[in-house]
Amino acid sequence: MGEFDLIKRFFVREQSQAGVVLGIGDDCAVLAPTPGMQCLVSTDMLVEGRHFLSTVDPERLGHKALAVNLSDLAACGAAPRAFTLALALPRADETWLSGFSRGLFALADAHGIALVGGDTTQGPLNISITVMGEAPAGMALLRSGARVGDDIYVSGQLGDARLALEVFRGKLALSGEQFEQVRRAMECPQPRVPLGQALRGIAHSAVDVSDGLIGDLGHILQRSGVGARLDVDLLPCSAVLAAQAQAIRRECGLAGGDDYELVFTAAPEQRAAVLRAAEPSGTPVTLIGRIEAELGLRLLDAQGQVLPHQFSSFDHFKS
Amino acid sequence: MGEFDLIKRFFVREQSQAGVVLGIGDDCAVLAPTPGMQCLVSTDMLVEGRHFLSTVDPERLGHKALAVNLSDLAACGAAPRAFTLALALPRADETWLSGFSRGLFALADAHGIALVGGDTTQGPLNISITVMGEAPAGMALLRSGARVGDDIYVSGQLGDARLALEVFRGKLALSGEQFEQVRRAMECPQPRVPLGQALRGIAHSAVDVSDGLIGDLGHILQRSGVGARLDVDLLPCSAVLAAQAQAIRRECGLAGGDDYELVFTAAPEQRAAVLRAAEPSGTPVTLIGRIEAELGLRLLDAQGQVLPHQFSSFDHFKS
């Protein structure tokens, strides 16, 4: 199977999609921007052994490779429109490609986003996706908009992906059923795309949790020039994580990474509006802290005691 | 040096650029499309040992990684606007990063294109760039527009990059000065961006020569449902390649690859318009054949004799 056969067989689809004038097959794809909308762009690269294990089900990998990119669009409140896929493969393995493209397109179809181009080459397994989305001019949610007094929310639950990683690392043991649940959180994250769009005009700032809550909330604090308090014992987590020791719960929830939940801030007057925004997509949202004028991040327990912390964000060139 | 330091030090720049509402530093970049324009997108991935040698000067590699993407925009007649860079690096080598970013930004600045986002991770060296450009609605040059009777042109010269590769492979020898010249063609291709835009409304079809003339012209023929004759002895080449044996000249010119010249077709009535379009940028263009109704590609020598050919296009999973 050659390069062009591979692309045709696994990645070219016939259906037409809104805004796509020309998809795969020319030097460029041609997209028609919606008048009045801005274009939002994000790129993520996944490397074997770094972002995923070599043993991962290729269908789940196809899902996750697009999910982590859609999560960036979600954080900005953008509607997904199109994506490109650059794929380096050690060899053209039909079983792998079939599973990978199935997982990729299942998620793409669920969000109405079209694969419009890309590149396929031989090399160490590497998946680089660029997503493009749209939001009304000036309405994108940014990291820089947090205001003193804002509530801090997080969607869904935090920490299961990290818990699964610790099991893979042999540092923790879970029952088979519990492990499947947290492994699913790690391998099949659900990007919060509907929530992100529903929060436009309500949230002041947002970020997605990819490197861990403390690190990613830190981006909001830094770019907004503010500080925050987090009520650590309010962090939402699964029953599996809740059953772990406190130190593990806190480490996974605060510094886990790979959660792909949204952290966002909104004025206290918007509490009802935030809940209404989350309802149509059935996305849980939890109030976990407050933006403060004093710089830095303070972690408080249920008794209001300040906790020391040395949690660090994930860094590809440090850890 | 951590991931965020690395990005800040080598890839974040302060200048504002037209159409870029928000660059590096949030979950997404925010771009403002120009009203009436369509958005053109292309992605290329470069892998060490496959697209470049491990010994290549990082400054030239930075240039080439962007050049091959700009060449796709050129082929469609698009004006470059923005790009993202996903980079997997074995380690954060400051000397390498400094050279790579210098070469990358020198070419970006020459074409007024802004780096708006991306990703940096540890892994086997891999460079994936996605470029975005603009063309007036309906004016993009495509592979599918060739018409029977069209002239076939190529820009610049063909074959030097392949000649350099044969020297690296030890199959040919050149003098030091000659080698530097062809090596420069291989490592520092100049994307034909001004020519591509100038050909809008004049050329019927275009493609860039990345996998070899025969293969890439073949894309035009296939998507346009036409055939062609090529006058092989009219192919433009450098004095270095011209001094080689006929078999080498033909192999390098017809099936070389890595040329990043434009092949395009236009009606014979447009010959003066084609020359005028090429003049402002000083781009040489050469008439090398004609689109014909009979399917397939016929290679003719200077005496009008049909040559047998088994040249094949470069395929990452076959060669």
XYZ file of C-alpha atoms in Angstrom:
638
model
C 0.000 0.000 0.000
C 1.523 3.323 -1.118
C 1.159 6.787 0.393
C -1.666 7.923 -1.909
C -3.576 4.629 -1.558
C -3.256 4.894 2.210
C -4.670 8.429 2.257
C -7.487 7.505 -0.122
C -8.408 4.365 1.749
C -8.347 5.622 5.311
C -8.685 9.388 5.249
C -10.593 10.656 2.190
C -14.368 10.797 2.606
C -16.934 11.904 0.094
C -19.417 13.889 2.139
C -19.470 17.668 1.783
C -19.259 19.782 4.927
C -20.297 23.357 5.654
C -17.556 25.903 5.005
C -15.279 23.434 3.197
C -14.917 24.514 -0.449
C -12.203 21.944 -1.184
C -10.877 19.183 1.062
C -8.107 16.611 0.632
C -6.494 16.266 -2.802
C -4.957 19.579 -3.829
C -1.920 21.521 -2.586
C -4.149 23.314 -0.073
C -7.632 22.930 1.327
C -9.945 25.879 0.647
C -12.246 27.050 3.427
C -14.926 29.743 3.317
C -14.928 31.699 6.595
C -18.358 32.594 7.970
C -18.822 36.385 7.682
C -18.435 38.121 11.051
C -16.542 35.208 12.603
C -12.920 35.038 13.683
C -10.826 31.954 12.977
C -9.327 30.088 15.945
C -6.379 27.772 15.403
C -4.553 25.290 17.607
C -1.928 22.584 17.040
C -1.000 19.608 19.201
C 1.597 16.929 18.576
C 1.394 13.469 20.171
C 4.513 11.315 20.391
C 4.585 7.616 21.252
C 5.970 6.942 24.723
C 5.446 10.561 25.679
C 1.730 11.205 25.194
C 0.519 7.657 24.791
C 1.711 4.113 25.397
C 2.683 1.913 22.456
C 0.029 -0.573 23.587
C -2.912 1.838 23.301
C -5.896 0.750 21.204
C -5.466 2.662 17.900
C -9.171 3.574 17.866
C -8.795 5.281 21.238
C -5.628 6.967 20.028
C -7.443 8.357 16.978
C -10.109 9.707 19.309
C -7.632 11.230 21.733
C -5.436 12.858 19.076
C -8.392 14.919 17.889
C -9.929 15.309 21.369
C -6.934 17.162 22.815
C -7.132 19.636 19.930
C -10.898 20.071 20.186
C -10.347 20.783 23.869
C -8.322 23.877 22.892
C -11.176 25.113 20.701
C -13.584 24.393 23.593
C -11.478 26.480 25.976
C -11.800 29.444 23.598
C -15.532 28.943 23.046
C -15.040 28.197 19.340
C -17.190 26.018 17.089
C -15.006 23.364 15.376
C -14.852 23.642 11.591
C -11.901 21.774 10.030
C -8.652 20.002 10.861
C -5.488 18.745 9.221
C -3.600 15.598 10.203
C 0.132 15.035 9.806
C 1.035 11.442 10.556
C 4.443 9.777 10.736
C 4.140 5.990 10.823
C 6.841 3.336 11.137
C 4.940 1.295 8.507
C 1.570 1.252 6.760
C -0.221 -1.180 9.115
C -3.776 -1.587 7.829
C -5.236 -2.829 11.115
C -3.740 0.092 12.983
C -4.825 2.636 10.365
C -8.326 1.240 10.254
C -8.745 1.554 14.029
C -7.066 4.947 14.204
C -9.194 6.483 11.453
C -12.371 4.955 12.940
C -11.732 6.617 16.320
C -10.686 9.874 14.680
C -13.741 10.186 12.456
C -16.226 9.078 15.134
C -15.198 12.086 17.212
C -14.920 14.370 14.147
C -18.469 13.467 13.110
C -19.782 14.006 16.636
C -18.483 17.590 16.435
C -19.157 18.241 12.726
C -15.484 18.901 11.935
C -13.976 17.928 8.558
C -10.516 16.497 7.835
C -9.401 18.807 5.008
C -5.742 17.947 4.485
C -2.493 16.774 5.928
C 0.586 14.733 5.312
C 1.597 11.091 5.702
C 5.187 9.958 5.961
C 7.336 7.165 7.280
C 9.020 7.776 10.620
C 8.735 7.234 14.375
C 5.017 7.359 15.278
C 3.971 10.993 15.581
C 0.522 12.547 15.240
C 0.220 16.281 14.670
C -3.239 17.791 14.309
C -4.162 21.402 13.618
C -7.778 22.375 14.308
C -9.602 25.433 13.028
C -12.777 26.789 14.543
C -14.868 29.930 14.578
C -16.222 32.350 17.152
C -18.009 35.680 16.702
C -15.503 38.545 16.478
C -14.294 39.580 19.921
C -16.190 36.783 21.716
C -13.464 34.143 22.087
C -12.781 33.090 25.685
C -9.186 33.874 26.613
C -6.826 33.209 29.496
C -6.352 36.924 30.042
C -9.883 37.987 31.074
C -10.130 36.894 34.718
C -11.244 39.637 37.147
C -10.814 39.973 40.890
C -13.869 38.471 42.614
C -14.616 35.982 39.805
C -15.730 32.511 40.791
C -13.478 29.716 39.511
C -15.193 26.648 38.051
C -14.075 23.346 36.629
C -16.088 21.039 34.392
C -16.434 17.292 34.925
C -13.973 15.506 37.207
C -10.240 15.788 37.660
C -7.506 13.244 38.292
C -8.636 9.936 36.785
C -6.183 10.089 33.869
C -3.313 10.562 36.297
C -4.588 7.753 38.471
C -4.567 5.444 35.432
C -1.012 6.511 34.627
C 0.101 5.610 38.156
C -1.401 2.140 37.686
C 0.450 1.747 34.363
C 3.602 2.837 36.171
C 3.045 0.113 38.768
C 2.775 2.582 41.636
C -0.862 1.849 42.446
C -3.233 -1.072 42.041
C -6.953 -0.933 41.226
C -9.584 -3.597 40.599
C -10.140 -4.494 36.930
C -13.375 -2.536 36.728
C -11.956 0.535 38.456
C -8.887 0.444 36.227
C -11.027 0.282 33.077
C -12.909 3.356 34.234
C -9.853 5.533 34.867
C -8.082 4.154 31.821
C -11.049 5.288 29.744
C -10.672 8.790 31.215
C -7.003 8.781 30.148
C -7.523 7.327 26.680
C -10.935 8.747 25.695
C -11.225 12.304 27.029
C -14.415 14.122 25.995
C -13.624 17.680 24.907
C -16.058 20.187 26.412
C -16.976 21.801 23.108
C -20.675 22.590 23.780
C -19.882 24.022 27.231
C -17.156 26.292 25.824
C -19.495 27.810 23.252
C -22.311 28.174 25.797
C -19.959 30.141 28.092
C -19.284 32.880 25.514
C -20.482 36.153 26.987
C -20.752 34.593 30.472
C -17.224 33.462 31.441
C -14.463 36.080 31.736
C -11.620 33.618 31.101
C -11.058 29.945 30.361
C -8.314 27.367 29.822
C -8.350 23.619 29.310
C -6.647 21.357 31.837
C -4.011 19.450 29.927
C -0.937 19.846 32.141
C -2.698 19.796 35.537
C -5.116 22.166 37.281
C -2.489 24.220 39.132
C -0.357 24.765 36.062
C -3.223 25.587 33.736
C -5.059 27.823 36.207
C -1.635 29.438 36.624
C -1.799 30.504 32.961
C -5.056 32.370 33.664
C -3.559 34.025 36.756
C -0.389 35.052 34.955
C -2.054 36.429 31.844
C -4.795 38.160 33.822
C -2.400 39.624 36.432
C -4.373 38.218 39.367
C -4.140 35.579 42.106
C -6.570 32.972 43.400
C -7.665 30.706 46.217
C -8.654 27.137 45.473
C -10.831 25.077 47.819
C -8.961 21.839 47.418
C -11.556 19.646 49.081
C -14.196 20.838 46.616
C -12.358 19.472 43.583
C -14.727 17.111 41.758
C -13.425 13.581 41.352
C -14.690 10.106 40.543
C -15.679 7.568 43.171
C -12.548 5.611 42.250
C -10.274 8.539 43.040
C -12.344 9.529 46.090
C -11.546 6.123 47.585
C -7.776 6.785 47.419
C -5.646 8.274 50.200
C -5.838 12.066 50.600
C -2.302 12.635 49.261
C -3.085 10.740 46.069
C -6.437 12.497 45.655
C -4.788 15.882 45.942
C -1.835 15.075 43.704
C -4.077 13.658 40.957
C -6.672 16.423 41.210
C -4.313 19.384 41.459
C -1.415 18.300 39.267
C -2.663 15.305 37.320
C -2.777 16.443 33.735
C -4.504 14.917 30.698
C -7.928 15.861 32.116
C -9.179 18.000 29.203
C -11.744 19.647 31.421
C -12.368 23.407 31.260
C -11.353 25.746 34.065
C -13.115 29.074 33.750
C -13.972 32.166 35.739
C -17.168 34.205 35.859
C -18.624 36.958 38.031
C -20.620 35.721 41.071
C -23.750 37.341 39.571
C -23.489 34.827 36.732
C -23.898 31.684 38.828
C -27.366 30.906 37.459
C -26.220 31.710 33.919
C -23.236 29.338 34.263
C -25.513 26.493 35.362
C -27.914 27.214 32.497
C -25.009 27.211 30.027
C -23.845 23.800 31.254
C -27.277 22.181 31.288
C -28.022 21.479 27.591
C -24.859 19.401 27.217
C -25.299 17.802 30.643
C -21.809 18.965 31.671
C -21.193 19.015 35.434
C -19.590 22.269 36.623
C -18.224 22.812 40.122
C -17.312 26.028 41.900
C -13.792 25.473 43.264
C -12.359 28.862 44.163
C -12.157 32.592 43.666
C -9.972 35.074 41.811
C -8.212 37.459 44.233
C -6.111 40.587 43.852
C -3.202 39.094 45.804
C -0.897 37.378 43.312
C -0.108 33.686 43.647
C -2.261 30.645 44.264
C -3.460 29.680 47.751
C -4.757 26.173 48.382
C -7.287 25.891 51.205
C -8.687 22.750 52.799
C -12.268 22.262 54.042
C -11.317 23.912 57.354
C -10.000 26.998 55.562
C -6.383 26.107 56.406
C -3.765 27.069 53.823
C -1.927 24.006 52.489
C 1.718 24.086 51.483
C 2.188 23.007 47.896
C 5.013 22.114 45.566
C 2.906 20.719 42.791
C 4.396 21.437 39.419
C 2.889 21.507 35.984
C 3.916 18.921 33.429
C 6.858 20.083 31.327
C 8.077 18.083 28.354
C 11.680 19.144 28.792
C 11.880 18.940 32.559
C 10.128 15.779 33.680
C 15.471 25.192 29.936
C 11.818 24.117 30.243
C 9.136 23.922 27.582
C 7.648 27.356 28.244
C 11.069 29.034 28.469
C 12.038 27.403 25.194
C 8.926 28.691 23.434
C 9.354 32.171 24.904
C 13.023 32.389 24.073
C 13.034 31.078 20.531
C 9.525 31.386 19.151
C 7.561 34.258 20.747
C 8.008 37.650 19.065
C 6.440 40.925 20.005
C 5.572 42.506 16.680
C 1.935 42.668 15.650
C 0.964 41.366 12.237
C -2.007 42.061 9.989
C -4.938 39.733 10.562
C -3.495 38.252 13.774
C -5.760 39.207 16.696
C -3.927 36.933 19.145
C -0.752 34.906 18.606
C 1.169 32.483 20.821
C 0.153 32.193 24.466
C -3.494 31.107 24.700
C -5.259 27.825 23.946
C -5.836 29.010 20.375
C -4.595 31.769 18.125
C -7.281 34.164 16.921
C -7.176 35.312 13.294
C -9.414 37.855 11.556
C -10.160 36.687 7.989
C -10.114 39.405 5.344
C -13.695 39.928 4.084
C -14.244 38.347 0.658
C -11.240 36.047 0.953
C -11.163 32.293 1.294
C -8.765 30.587 3.701
C -6.213 28.134 2.253
C -4.587 25.583 4.531
C -1.751 23.119 4.083
C 0.262 20.867 6.407
C 3.661 19.247 5.873
C 5.638 17.049 8.231
C 9.425 16.687 7.998
C 11.135 13.698 9.597
C 14.871 13.354 10.184
C 16.485 10.844 7.839
C 13.466 10.951 5.558
C 13.172 14.607 4.506
C 16.509 15.891 5.721
C 19.867 14.572 6.840
C 20.830 14.712 10.501
C 23.861 16.797 9.513
C 21.872 19.644 7.931
C 22.555 23.181 9.167
C 19.613 23.937 11.534
C 19.210 27.415 10.013
C 18.672 25.871 6.584
C 16.309 23.323 8.085
C 14.224 26.103 9.667
C 14.068 27.758 6.259
C 13.136 24.574 4.425
C 10.462 23.454 6.909
C 8.520 26.640 6.227
C 9.488 26.838 2.535
C 7.871 23.522 1.621
C 4.617 24.716 3.208
C 4.765 28.151 1.563
C 5.251 26.342 -1.724
C 1.792 24.772 -1.297
C 0.246 28.208 -0.768
C 2.174 29.444 -3.826
C 0.762 26.624 -5.961
C -2.761 27.748 -5.027
C -2.023 31.435 -5.611
C -2.603 32.288 -1.950
C -1.067 35.108 0.086
C 0.587 33.672 3.249
C -0.946 34.879 6.524
C -0.081 32.676 9.512
C 1.445 29.345 10.488
C 1.690 26.968 13.419
C 4.736 24.875 14.289
C 4.676 21.524 16.083
C 8.166 20.430 16.989
C 9.374 17.182 18.559
C 12.990 17.457 19.727
C 15.243 14.820 21.288
C 16.497 17.526 23.664
C 16.373 21.316 24.102
C 19.640 22.151 22.308
C 20.049 25.930 22.381
C 22.471 26.140 19.472
C 20.188 24.056 17.306
C 17.064 26.001 18.346
C 18.759 29.318 17.770
C 19.774 28.377 14.212
C 16.443 26.721 13.424
C 14.368 29.687 14.582
C 16.668 32.138 12.747
C 16.157 30.343 9.436
C 12.445 29.926 10.061
C 11.792 33.576 10.886
C 14.003 34.960 8.116
C 11.756 33.249 5.566
C 8.581 34.064 7.530
C 9.516 37.750 7.573
C 10.331 37.726 3.861
C 6.762 36.587 3.209
C 5.005 38.517 5.997
C 3.682 35.377 7.695
C 3.281 35.153 11.479
C 3.960 32.184 13.751
C 0.725 32.116 15.777
C 0.896 28.894 17.742
C 2.066 25.342 17.983
C 3.415 22.696 20.262
C 6.815 21.614 21.549
C 7.529 18.188 22.913
C 10.318 15.713 23.464
C 10.658 12.949 20.876
C 12.451 11.886 17.697
C 13.077 15.045 15.633
C 9.901 15.908 13.739
C 8.760 19.244 12.340
C 5.116 19.711 11.408
C 4.007 23.075 10.045
C 0.508 24.166 9.071
C 0.267 27.303 6.926
C -2.792 29.449 6.348
C -3.178 31.872 3.499
C -5.848 33.805 1.671
C -7.099 34.147 -1.892
C -10.136 35.973 -3.257
C -13.205 33.698 -3.248
C -13.168 31.360 -6.237
C -9.714 32.500 -7.432
C -7.458 29.823 -5.926
C -5.358 27.924 -8.470
C -6.226 24.224 -8.386
C -4.925 21.003 -9.898
C -8.289 20.369 -11.516
C -8.503 23.292 -13.949
C -6.223 22.252 -16.853
C -7.865 22.412 -20.311
C -6.965 20.694 -23.573
C -4.654 22.953 -25.545
C -3.138 24.639 -22.459
C 0.567 25.353 -22.446
C 2.493 23.708 -19.603
C 5.075 25.833 -17.812
C 7.554 25.296 -15.023
C 9.225 27.987 -12.911
C 12.942 28.131 -12.160
C 15.075 25.025 -12.710
C 14.499 21.380 -11.969
C 16.739 18.608 -10.724
C 19.480 20.202 -8.603
C 18.056 18.938 -5.298
C 18.069 15.391 -6.626
C 21.592 15.826 -7.960
C 22.714 16.893 -4.481
C 21.021 13.853 -2.977
C 22.899 11.566 -5.379
C 26.174 13.145 -4.233
C 25.193 12.593 -0.582
C 24.396 8.994 -1.502
C 27.861 8.616 -3.006
C 26.550 7.824 -6.468
C 27.954 10.949 -8.129
C 30.845 13.327 -7.536
C 30.894 17.099 -8.090
C 33.492 19.780 -7.467
C 33.196 21.601 -4.129
C 31.680 24.707 -5.691
C 29.213 22.760 -7.831
C 28.200 20.665 -4.842
C 27.553 23.786 -2.738
C 25.278 25.113 -5.469
C 23.096 22.038 -5.769
C 23.158 21.456 -2.029
C 21.773 24.946 -1.610
C 18.933 24.071 -4.007
C 18.144 21.030 -1.858
C 18.414 22.737 1.519
C 17.179 26.267 0.747
C 14.332 26.062 -1.772
C 12.688 29.406 -2.566
C 8.894 29.040 -2.621
C 7.351 30.789 -5.638
C 4.859 32.784 -3.612
C 4.782 36.010 -5.702
C 4.503 34.050 -8.964
C 1.579 31.988 -7.639
C -0.412 35.075 -6.687
C 0.426 36.806 -9.982
C -0.919 33.803 -11.910
C -4.422 34.076 -10.418
C -6.866 34.670 -13.266
C -4.205 33.666 -15.827
C -3.256 30.048 -15.118
C -5.932 27.351 -15.378
C -4.189 24.931 -13.028
C -1.064 24.664 -10.885
C 0.823 22.304 -8.589
C 4.157 22.537 -6.828
C 6.914 20.071 -7.677
C 7.726 18.269 -4.447
C 7.715 14.597 -5.504
C 9.119 15.046 -9.046
C 7.784 16.698 -12.222
C 6.160 13.588 -13.697
C 4.351 12.660 -10.505
C 3.170 16.168 -9.710
C 2.118 17.001 -13.271
C 0.334 13.651 -13.085
C -1.861 15.096 -10.285
C -2.973 17.879 -12.653
C -3.682 15.391 -15.446
C -5.618 13.055 -13.192
C -7.748 15.693 -11.501
C -8.369 17.571 -14.760
C -9.168 14.407 -16.758
C -6.629 15.226 -19.487
C -3.280 14.037 -20.874
C -0.102 15.863 -21.881
C 3.072 15.899 -23.894
C 6.294 17.104 -22.327
C 9.256 18.324 -24.353
C 11.935 16.727 -22.232
C 14.852 18.560 -23.777
C 13.247 21.902 -22.915
C 13.284 21.258 -19.153
C 15.167 24.119 -17.504
C 18.180 23.051 -15.477
C 21.303 24.526 -13.934
C 24.675 24.544 -15.679
C 25.806 21.942 -13.143
C 23.061 19.520 -14.115
C 23.398 20.388 -17.820
C 26.997 19.119 -17.663
C 25.861 15.656 -16.517
C 25.120 12.679 -18.766
C 21.748 12.705 -20.519
C 20.322 9.866 -18.399
C 21.131 11.742 -15.181
C 19.757 15.017 -16.559
C 16.488 13.359 -17.463
C 16.143 11.381 -14.234
C 16.836 14.447 -12.070
C 14.652 16.783 -14.125
C 11.682 14.475 -14.611
C 11.599 12.551 -11.351
C 13.900 14.414 -9.003
C 11.669 15.786 -6.303
C 12.287 18.466 -3.675
C 12.308 21.170 -6.383
C 9.487 23.369 -5.011
C 8.985 24.972 -8.397
C 5.502 25.588 -9.794
C 4.127 23.650 -12.740
C 1.113 25.382 -14.225
C -1.010 25.480 -17.335
C -2.483 28.430 -19.233
C -4.157 29.019 -22.593
C -1.738 29.817 -25.459
C -3.374 33.283 -25.760
C -2.005 34.044 -22.303
C 1.699 33.705 -23.177
C 2.386 37.419 -22.821
C 0.302 37.593 -19.627
C 2.287 34.695 -18.119
C 5.579 36.449 -18.823
C 4.262 39.714 -17.359
C 3.088 37.857 -14.240
C 6.530 36.356 -13.711
C 8.477 39.549 -14.299
C 7.990 41.556 -11.061
C 9.436 38.731 -8.957
C 12.118 37.930 -11.544
C 10.958 34.312 -11.691
C 12.086 32.416 -14.802
C 9.236 30.490 -16.457
C 9.730 27.956 -19.261
C 7.185 26.478 -21.651
C 7.731 22.702 -21.490
C 4.688 21.025 -23.009
C 1.014 21.006 -23.829
C -2.197 19.594 -22.350
C -3.826 17.099 -24.727
C -7.143 15.258 -24.831
C -5.446 11.864 -25.041
C -4.963 10.584 -21.478
C -1.494 9.736 -20.212
C 1.829 11.533 -20.399
C 4.029 11.431 -23.483
C 7.686 12.436 -23.230
C 9.188 13.809 -26.450
C 12.843 14.546 -27.182
C 14.109 17.450 -29.284
C 13.565 15.420 -32.457
C 9.929 14.802 -31.554
C 10.582 11.128 -30.780
C 8.524 9.586 -27.968
C 10.727 8.358 -25.117
C 9.900 5.290 -23.057
C 9.649 6.133 -19.371
C 9.344 4.290 -16.092
C 9.978 7.250 -13.853
C 7.962 7.042 -10.666
C 6.946 9.660 -8.184
C 8.412 9.603 -4.704
C 6.268 7.587 -2.300
C 7.016 7.511 1.410
C 5.709 3.975 1.862
C 7.130 2.449 -1.303
C 10.662 3.718 -1.745
